[in-house]
Coordinates of C-alpha atoms in Angstrom, one line a residue:
M1 CA 193.9 -116.5 28.7
T2 CA 191.9 -117.7 30.2
T3 CA 189.5 -120.5 29.3
R4 CA 185.9 -117.7 28.7
Y5 CA 188.2 -115.2 26.6
R6 CA 189.7 -118.1 24.9
V7 CA 185.8 -119.0 23.7
E8 CA 185.3 -115.4 22.9
Y9 CA 188.2 -114.8 20.7
A10 CA 187.5 -118.7 18.9
L11 CA 183.7 -116.7 18.5
K12 CA 185.7 -113.5 16.5
T13 CA 186.2 -115.7 13.4
H14 CA 182.8 -117.3 13.5
R15 CA 179.7 -116.4 12.4
R16 CA 176.7 -118.2 13.1
D17 CA 175.8 -117.5 8.8
Q18 CA 178.5 -119.8 8.1
F19 CA 177.8 -122.8 9.3
I20 CA 173.9 -121.2 7.5
E21 CA 175.6 -121.2 4.7
W22 CA 177.1 -124.5 5.1
I23 CA 173.4 -125.8 5.5
K24 CA 172.5 -124.1 2.8
A25 CA 174.5 -125.3 0.1
L26 CA 173.7 -128.7 1.5
L27 CA 170.3 -128.0 0.5
A28 CA 171.4 -127.0 -3.1
V29 CA 171.7 -130.0 -5.1
P30 CA 168.5 -132.2 -3.8
F31 CA 166.6 -128.8 -4.8
V32 CA 168.2 -128.3 -8.5
L33 CA 167.7 -132.3 -8.4
Y34 CA 164.4 -133.0 -7.7
S35 CA 162.8 -129.0 -7.9
Q36 CA 161.9 -129.7 -11.6
P37 CA 160.5 -126.5 -12.6
H38 CA 159.6 -127.5 -15.4
G39 CA 156.3 -128.8 -14.2
V40 CA 154.9 -125.1 -15.1
L41 CA 154.5 -125.9 -18.5
E42 CA 153.6 -129.6 -17.9
D43 CA 148.9 -130.6 -18.5
P44 CA 147.5 -129.8 -15.1
D45 CA 146.7 -133.0 -14.3
R46 CA 149.6 -134.2 -14.3
S47 CA 151.4 -131.3 -12.5
V48 CA 149.6 -131.8 -9.4
D49 CA 150.3 -135.2 -9.5
T50 CA 154.1 -134.3 -10.6
L51 CA 154.4 -131.5 -8.2
S52 CA 153.4 -133.8 -5.0
Q53 CA 155.9 -136.0 -6.3
T54 CA 158.5 -133.8 -6.2
R55 CA 157.4 -132.2 -2.9
E56 CA 157.4 -135.5 -1.1
E57 CA 160.9 -136.2 -2.3
A58 CA 162.0 -132.8 -1.6
H59 CA 160.6 -132.9 2.1
R60 CA 162.5 -136.0 2.7
R61 CA 165.6 -136.0 0.9
Y62 CA 166.1 -131.6 3.1
S63 CA 164.6 -134.0 6.2
E64 CA 167.7 -136.5 5.3
I65 CA 170.4 -133.5 5.5
F66 CA 169.1 -131.8 8.4
R67 CA 169.3 -134.9 10.4
D68 CA 172.6 -136.2 9.5
I69 CA 174.0 -133.0 10.4
E70 CA 171.8 -133.1 13.6
A71 CA 173.6 -136.3 14.2
M72 CA 177.5 -135.0 13.3
I73 CA 175.5 -132.1 16.2
D74 CA 175.7 -134.7 18.6
D75 CA 179.3 -136.4 17.7
H76 CA 180.6 -131.9 17.9
I77 CA 179.0 -131.8 21.6
A78 CA 180.5 -135.6 22.3
H79 CA 184.3 -133.9 21.2
Q80 CA 183.7 -130.6 23.4
N81 CA 183.1 -132.8 26.3
D82 CA 185.4 -135.0 26.2
A83 CA 188.7 -132.4 26.8
E84 CA 191.4 -135.9 26.4
N85 CA 190.9 -136.3 23.4
P86 CA 192.8 -134.1 20.8
F87 CA 191.1 -134.8 16.6
P88 CA 188.5 -132.7 16.2
S89 CA 184.4 -133.7 14.9
K90 CA 183.9 -134.0 12.1
L91 CA 181.4 -131.0 11.7
K92 CA 184.7 -128.8 12.7
L93 CA 186.8 -130.4 9.8
L94 CA 183.7 -129.7 7.9
V95 CA 183.2 -126.1 9.2
P96 CA 185.6 -125.3 10.6
S97 CA 185.0 -121.6 12.2
I98 CA 182.1 -124.3 14.1
G99 CA 182.2 -123.0 18.1
P100 CA 180.1 -124.2 21.4
F101 CA 176.6 -126.2 21.8
F102 CA 175.3 -126.1 25.1
T103 CA 172.5 -128.3 23.1
R104 CA 171.4 -130.3 21.2
L105 CA 169.8 -129.0 18.6
P106 CA 166.3 -131.5 16.9
L107 CA 167.1 -130.2 12.9
E108 CA 164.5 -132.7 11.1
A109 CA 162.1 -131.8 13.4
A110 CA 162.1 -128.0 13.1
F111 CA 162.7 -128.5 9.5
K112 CA 159.1 -129.9 9.8
F113 CA 157.6 -127.7 12.1
Q114 CA 159.0 -124.5 9.6
D115 CA 158.0 -126.8 6.5
N116 CA 154.7 -126.4 7.1
K117 CA 154.9 -122.9 7.9
R118 CA 157.2 -121.9 5.4
Y119 CA 156.0 -124.7 2.0
I120 CA 160.3 -124.5 1.4
S121 CA 159.8 -128.3 -0.2
S122 CA 156.6 -126.9 -1.9
R123 CA 158.7 -124.4 -4.0
R124 CA 160.0 -125.1 -7.2
F125 CA 162.4 -121.9 -8.5
V126 CA 164.1 -120.6 -4.9
S127 CA 165.7 -122.9 -3.3
P128 CA 165.4 -123.4 0.6
S129 CA 166.8 -119.9 2.0
F130 CA 169.3 -118.1 4.4
N131 CA 165.7 -117.3 7.5
D132 CA 164.8 -120.4 5.6
I133 CA 167.5 -122.1 7.6
R134 CA 168.1 -119.2 10.8
L135 CA 164.2 -119.8 11.4
T136 CA 164.8 -123.5 11.8
L137 CA 167.9 -123.4 13.6
N138 CA 165.2 -120.7 16.0
S139 CA 163.2 -123.8 15.8
A140 CA 165.8 -126.4 17.3
Q141 CA 166.5 -124.7 19.9
I142 CA 163.7 -123.9 21.6
M143 CA 162.5 -127.1 21.2
A144 CA 166.2 -127.6 22.7
V145 CA 165.6 -125.6 25.3
T146 CA 162.2 -126.9 26.5
T147 CA 162.8 -130.8 25.2
Y148 CA 166.4 -131.3 26.7
G149 CA 166.6 -129.2 30.0
T150 CA 164.2 -126.0 31.3
L151 CA 163.7 -123.2 30.2
Q152 CA 164.9 -120.4 33.5
L153 CA 166.1 -116.8 32.1
A154 CA 164.7 -115.4 28.4
T155 CA 167.7 -112.5 27.8
F156 CA 166.1 -110.1 24.7
D157 CA 168.0 -107.5 23.0
G158 CA 165.4 -104.1 21.8
D159 CA 165.5 -102.3 19.0
V160 CA 164.8 -104.7 16.7
T161 CA 163.6 -107.6 19.0
L162 CA 161.4 -106.4 21.4
Y163 CA 160.4 -103.3 19.5
D164 CA 161.4 -101.4 16.2
D165 CA 164.5 -99.6 15.8
G166 CA 164.3 -96.3 18.2
Q167 CA 160.5 -96.6 19.5
S168 CA 159.7 -98.4 22.2
L169 CA 158.0 -100.9 23.5
E170 CA 154.1 -99.4 23.7
P171 CA 151.1 -100.8 25.7
T172 CA 149.8 -102.2 22.5
S173 CA 152.7 -104.3 21.5
P174 CA 151.6 -108.1 20.9
V175 CA 154.8 -109.1 22.6
I176 CA 154.0 -107.6 26.4
P177 CA 151.5 -110.0 27.3
R178 CA 153.9 -113.1 25.3
L179 CA 156.6 -111.7 28.3
L180 CA 154.0 -112.0 31.1
D181 CA 153.2 -115.2 29.9
L182 CA 157.3 -116.1 30.2
L183 CA 157.4 -114.4 34.0
R184 CA 153.9 -116.4 35.1
K185 CA 156.4 -119.4 34.5
N186 CA 158.3 -118.7 36.4
V187 CA 160.9 -118.1 33.9
K188 CA 163.0 -114.8 34.7
I189 CA 163.9 -111.9 32.2
G190 CA 166.6 -110.1 31.3
I191 CA 166.3 -107.5 28.4
V192 CA 170.1 -106.4 27.6
T193 CA 170.0 -103.8 25.8
A194 CA 173.4 -101.9 24.0
A195 CA 171.7 -98.4 25.0
G196 CA 173.9 -97.2 28.0
Y197 CA 171.6 -94.8 30.5
T198 CA 172.5 -94.8 34.1
T199 CA 168.9 -93.9 35.5
A200 CA 165.8 -95.7 35.3
D201 CA 163.4 -92.6 33.0
R202 CA 165.8 -93.7 30.7
Y203 CA 165.5 -96.6 30.4
Y204 CA 161.1 -96.8 31.8
S205 CA 160.8 -94.0 29.2
R206 CA 161.6 -97.7 26.4
L207 CA 159.7 -99.7 28.0
H208 CA 157.1 -98.2 29.9
G209 CA 154.6 -100.7 28.7
L210 CA 156.3 -104.0 29.6
L211 CA 156.6 -101.7 33.2
D212 CA 153.3 -100.6 33.3
A213 CA 151.9 -103.4 32.4
M214 CA 153.9 -104.8 35.6
A215 CA 152.9 -102.7 37.8
N216 CA 149.1 -103.7 37.0
S217 CA 149.4 -107.2 36.2
A218 CA 147.1 -109.2 39.7
D219 CA 148.3 -112.5 38.9
L220 CA 151.4 -111.9 39.1
T221 CA 153.1 -112.4 42.0
P222 CA 155.4 -110.1 43.8
A223 CA 158.0 -113.1 42.6
Q224 CA 157.4 -112.8 39.8
K225 CA 157.1 -108.8 39.3
Q226 CA 160.4 -108.9 40.5
S227 CA 162.5 -112.1 37.8
L228 CA 162.8 -109.4 35.9
V229 CA 166.1 -107.3 35.3
V230 CA 167.5 -104.3 32.9
M231 CA 171.0 -104.3 31.7
G232 CA 172.6 -101.3 29.9
G233 CA 175.5 -100.5 28.0
E234 CA 175.9 -104.3 27.3
A235 CA 177.3 -105.0 30.3
N236 CA 177.1 -101.8 32.6
Y237 CA 174.3 -100.7 34.1
L238 CA 171.4 -103.3 36.0
F239 CA 168.7 -102.1 37.3
E240 CA 165.7 -104.2 38.6
F241 CA 161.9 -103.8 39.0
D242 CA 160.5 -102.0 42.1
S243 CA 156.6 -101.2 42.2
S244 CA 157.1 -99.1 44.6
S245 CA 159.9 -97.2 42.6
P246 CA 157.5 -93.8 39.8
H247 CA 160.3 -95.6 37.1
L248 CA 159.0 -98.8 38.5
L249 CA 163.2 -99.9 38.2
A250 CA 165.5 -98.8 41.1
P251 CA 169.2 -98.9 40.1
V252 CA 171.4 -101.9 41.3
P253 CA 174.9 -101.0 42.5
R254 CA 177.5 -102.8 40.4
Q255 CA 179.9 -103.8 43.7
H256 CA 176.5 -106.0 44.6
W257 CA 176.5 -107.8 40.2
L258 CA 179.5 -107.7 39.3
T259 CA 181.5 -110.8 38.1
P260 CA 185.0 -111.9 39.4
E261 CA 186.7 -110.6 36.9
M262 CA 184.2 -107.5 36.1
A263 CA 185.5 -106.2 39.4
A264 CA 189.4 -107.7 38.4
W265 CA 188.6 -104.6 34.9
N266 CA 191.1 -101.9 35.6
E267 CA 189.6 -98.2 35.6
Q268 CA 193.3 -97.1 33.6
D269 CA 193.0 -99.6 31.3
I270 CA 188.9 -98.8 30.9
A271 CA 189.8 -94.7 30.5
Q272 CA 192.7 -95.5 27.7
L273 CA 190.7 -97.8 26.1
L274 CA 188.1 -95.4 25.3
D275 CA 190.6 -93.1 24.6
V276 CA 192.3 -94.6 22.2
A277 CA 188.9 -95.6 20.8
E278 CA 187.4 -91.8 21.1
A279 CA 190.7 -91.1 18.9
A280 CA 189.7 -94.1 15.9
L281 CA 186.4 -93.0 15.9
R282 CA 187.4 -89.0 15.7
D283 CA 189.8 -89.9 12.9
C284 CA 186.6 -91.5 11.2
I285 CA 184.1 -89.2 11.1
K286 CA 187.2 -86.8 9.6
T287 CA 188.4 -89.4 7.0
L288 CA 184.3 -90.2 6.1
N289 CA 183.3 -87.0 5.8
L290 CA 181.1 -88.2 8.5
P291 CA 177.8 -85.4 10.0
A292 CA 178.2 -86.8 13.0
T293 CA 179.5 -85.9 16.4
L294 CA 181.1 -87.8 19.6
M295 CA 180.1 -88.8 22.7
R296 CA 181.4 -90.0 25.1
K297 CA 179.6 -91.3 28.9
D298 CA 181.7 -93.6 31.5
R299 CA 181.8 -96.7 30.3
A300 CA 181.6 -95.8 26.1
V301 CA 182.0 -93.8 23.4
G302 CA 180.4 -93.5 20.4
I303 CA 179.2 -91.7 17.4
I304 CA 175.6 -90.2 16.5
P305 CA 174.2 -88.6 13.9
V306 CA 173.9 -83.6 13.6
S307 CA 170.7 -84.6 14.0
P308 CA 168.1 -86.7 13.8
E309 CA 166.4 -86.5 10.5
I310 CA 170.5 -87.3 9.8
R311 CA 170.2 -91.7 8.1
I312 CA 175.1 -92.0 8.8
P313 CA 175.3 -94.6 5.3
R314 CA 175.1 -98.5 6.2
E315 CA 178.8 -98.6 4.6
S316 CA 180.7 -95.9 6.6
L317 CA 178.7 -97.4 9.5
E318 CA 180.2 -100.7 8.7
E319 CA 184.0 -98.6 8.1
T320 CA 183.5 -97.2 11.0
V321 CA 183.0 -100.6 14.0
L322 CA 185.8 -102.2 11.7
L323 CA 188.4 -99.4 11.5
V324 CA 187.9 -99.4 15.3
Q325 CA 187.1 -103.1 15.7
K326 CA 190.3 -103.5 14.2
I327 CA 192.6 -100.6 16.0
L328 CA 191.8 -100.8 19.4
E329 CA 193.0 -104.6 19.2
L330 CA 196.1 -103.7 18.3
S331 CA 196.7 -101.3 20.6
T332 CA 198.5 -102.0 24.6
V333 CA 196.1 -101.5 25.9
G334 CA 193.9 -103.9 23.5
R335 CA 196.5 -107.0 22.9
S336 CA 196.5 -107.1 27.3
R337 CA 192.5 -108.5 26.6
R338 CA 193.1 -107.2 30.5
V339 CA 190.1 -105.6 29.5
P340 CA 187.0 -106.5 26.5
F341 CA 185.2 -104.6 24.9
C342 CA 182.6 -103.9 21.3
A343 CA 182.4 -102.5 18.9
F344 CA 178.8 -102.1 16.9
N345 CA 177.0 -101.0 14.6
G346 CA 173.7 -99.3 16.0
G347 CA 172.0 -99.0 12.4
R348 CA 172.1 -95.4 13.4
D349 CA 175.5 -94.6 15.5
V350 CA 178.3 -95.8 15.6
F351 CA 180.0 -96.6 19.9
V352 CA 182.1 -98.1 21.9
D353 CA 180.7 -100.2 25.0
I354 CA 183.0 -101.3 28.0
G355 CA 181.8 -105.5 27.8
D356 CA 180.2 -107.4 26.1
K357 CA 176.5 -108.8 25.4
S358 CA 178.4 -112.2 27.5
W359 CA 179.0 -110.6 30.1
G360 CA 175.7 -108.6 30.1
V361 CA 173.3 -112.2 29.5
T362 CA 176.7 -113.7 32.6
V363 CA 175.5 -110.8 34.5
C364 CA 172.3 -111.3 35.1
Q365 CA 172.7 -115.7 35.0
R366 CA 174.6 -114.7 38.4
W367 CA 171.9 -112.2 39.8
F368 CA 169.1 -114.6 39.4
S369 CA 171.3 -117.6 40.0
Q370 CA 172.0 -116.6 43.6
K371 CA 168.7 -114.7 44.6
E372 CA 167.0 -119.3 44.7
G373 CA 170.5 -120.0 45.7
P374 CA 172.4 -122.9 45.4
H375 CA 170.1 -125.4 44.1
G376 CA 168.5 -122.9 41.5
V377 CA 172.1 -122.0 39.1
I378 CA 171.3 -120.6 35.6
K379 CA 173.4 -122.1 33.2
G380 CA 174.4 -121.8 29.0
E381 CA 171.3 -124.7 28.6
N382 CA 169.2 -123.6 31.0
T383 CA 169.5 -119.8 28.4
L384 CA 168.6 -118.0 25.3
H385 CA 169.4 -115.4 24.6
V386 CA 166.7 -113.5 21.4
G387 CA 168.4 -110.8 19.3
D388 CA 168.7 -109.5 15.4
Q389 CA 172.8 -108.6 15.6
F390 CA 174.0 -112.0 15.0
L391 CA 175.0 -110.7 11.2
S392 CA 176.8 -106.8 10.7
A393 CA 180.3 -106.0 11.7
G394 CA 179.9 -105.6 15.6
A395 CA 177.4 -107.6 16.1
N396 CA 176.2 -107.2 19.7
D397 CA 173.8 -110.3 20.2
F398 CA 176.5 -112.7 19.0
R399 CA 178.6 -112.5 22.0
A400 CA 175.7 -114.2 24.5
R401 CA 177.1 -117.4 22.1
S402 CA 179.2 -118.1 24.1
V403 CA 177.4 -118.6 27.8
G404 CA 174.2 -119.7 26.5
T405 CA 171.8 -120.3 22.9
T406 CA 170.4 -118.3 21.4
A407 CA 167.1 -117.3 18.8
W408 CA 169.0 -114.8 15.5
I409 CA 165.3 -112.9 14.6
A410 CA 164.7 -109.9 12.3
S411 CA 162.1 -108.1 13.8
P412 CA 159.8 -107.6 16.6
V413 CA 157.6 -109.7 14.2
E414 CA 159.7 -112.4 14.7
T415 CA 160.3 -112.5 18.4
V416 CA 156.0 -112.9 19.1
E417 CA 155.6 -115.5 16.1
L418 CA 159.3 -117.2 18.3
L419 CA 157.1 -116.3 21.7
D420 CA 154.0 -117.9 20.3
E421 CA 156.3 -121.3 19.5
L422 CA 158.5 -121.5 22.9
A423 CA 155.0 -121.3 24.8
E424 CA 153.7 -123.6 22.7
L425 CA 156.1 -126.0 23.1
M426 CA 156.5 -125.0 26.9
G427 CA 153.1 -125.5 27.5
K428 CA 153.0 -129.3 26.2
K429 CA 155.7 -130.2 28.6
M430 CA 154.1 -129.0 31.4
S431 CA 150.6 -130.8 30.6

């Protein structure tokens, strides 16, 4: 089994939410000890002093916990970089499902930043939440990629990340000027989406706001305009920006961008895997009485609602993902591990794609590295993938964690906030 497959196998049971829940449990102790909710019953003048003291003490204890976790991550990185050390790190012992880190994480500084925004230490009835910690980890990650190195590539999911689910990137979207700002800073951009279209017009209809803005921009250089690609179907269709194309995107022949590992995927194995997935999906439609129809593509198979107005229950979609995933893993072609795949819940549908977003991000890394030459190799620590699917069954953004750093957002609004935070940090570094 190759190193890459070993990493992906380890990540199958490691979800970042387990790490978050562990941190949440640690933070619950000082919250219980110092929150003092009874302060609301005190004399108002005395209550102000009590709240101030409580906030300061809670902030101190929360900061200490994040500082200790930061040190444990440093120790974990030292262990993962020492191939001759047979012993697990302390963090690995405490959170057995933890995966690799590409950078240090300045968690204490990130917490202080988020505390100033979210007033976590001031709360007396609501303890530090899952979202508080998720956003703190995001801040720590973008601090890391701008402080300890240089951000060279930013990749983004489409639905729920750049635009609302099922919608498009319209010209009025606040995401667009922030993406253009990244391009001006010579950061490469890859839009890595599960949408598996084979023609440029379909991607233009989803991304026309951004593509038109790039084509009409007077301050982006030709090289900067060439710094955007779209990777569709997780890792199956590559398009690059082309101002001369009627849809501003030009397809790149597969033989020009396939990695050596991807080129070795056997077409017979691919067809067999999709056949097994198709049969499993048909059974799910029948067993769960799903109002869905099957859709087969050359590199994917899935189910979609029989009518756009129909919403399949989330539980049914999750059940379908987990069942199909397990059937594929136990099948002959699945056990061989010759062809990776991703079964995921798209919110309205379920699809099984050949490859996954780790391969899609890898292709973006290699594509831009080849253009830059031997001195422009883009590594995991220079890559940031932004997406929303890190938690539910078949969370396809989670796979990108094996090839680069990640930021977990929950809406396009959060993406805008993240990009503003990133721009501020990059501006400070350049000044």
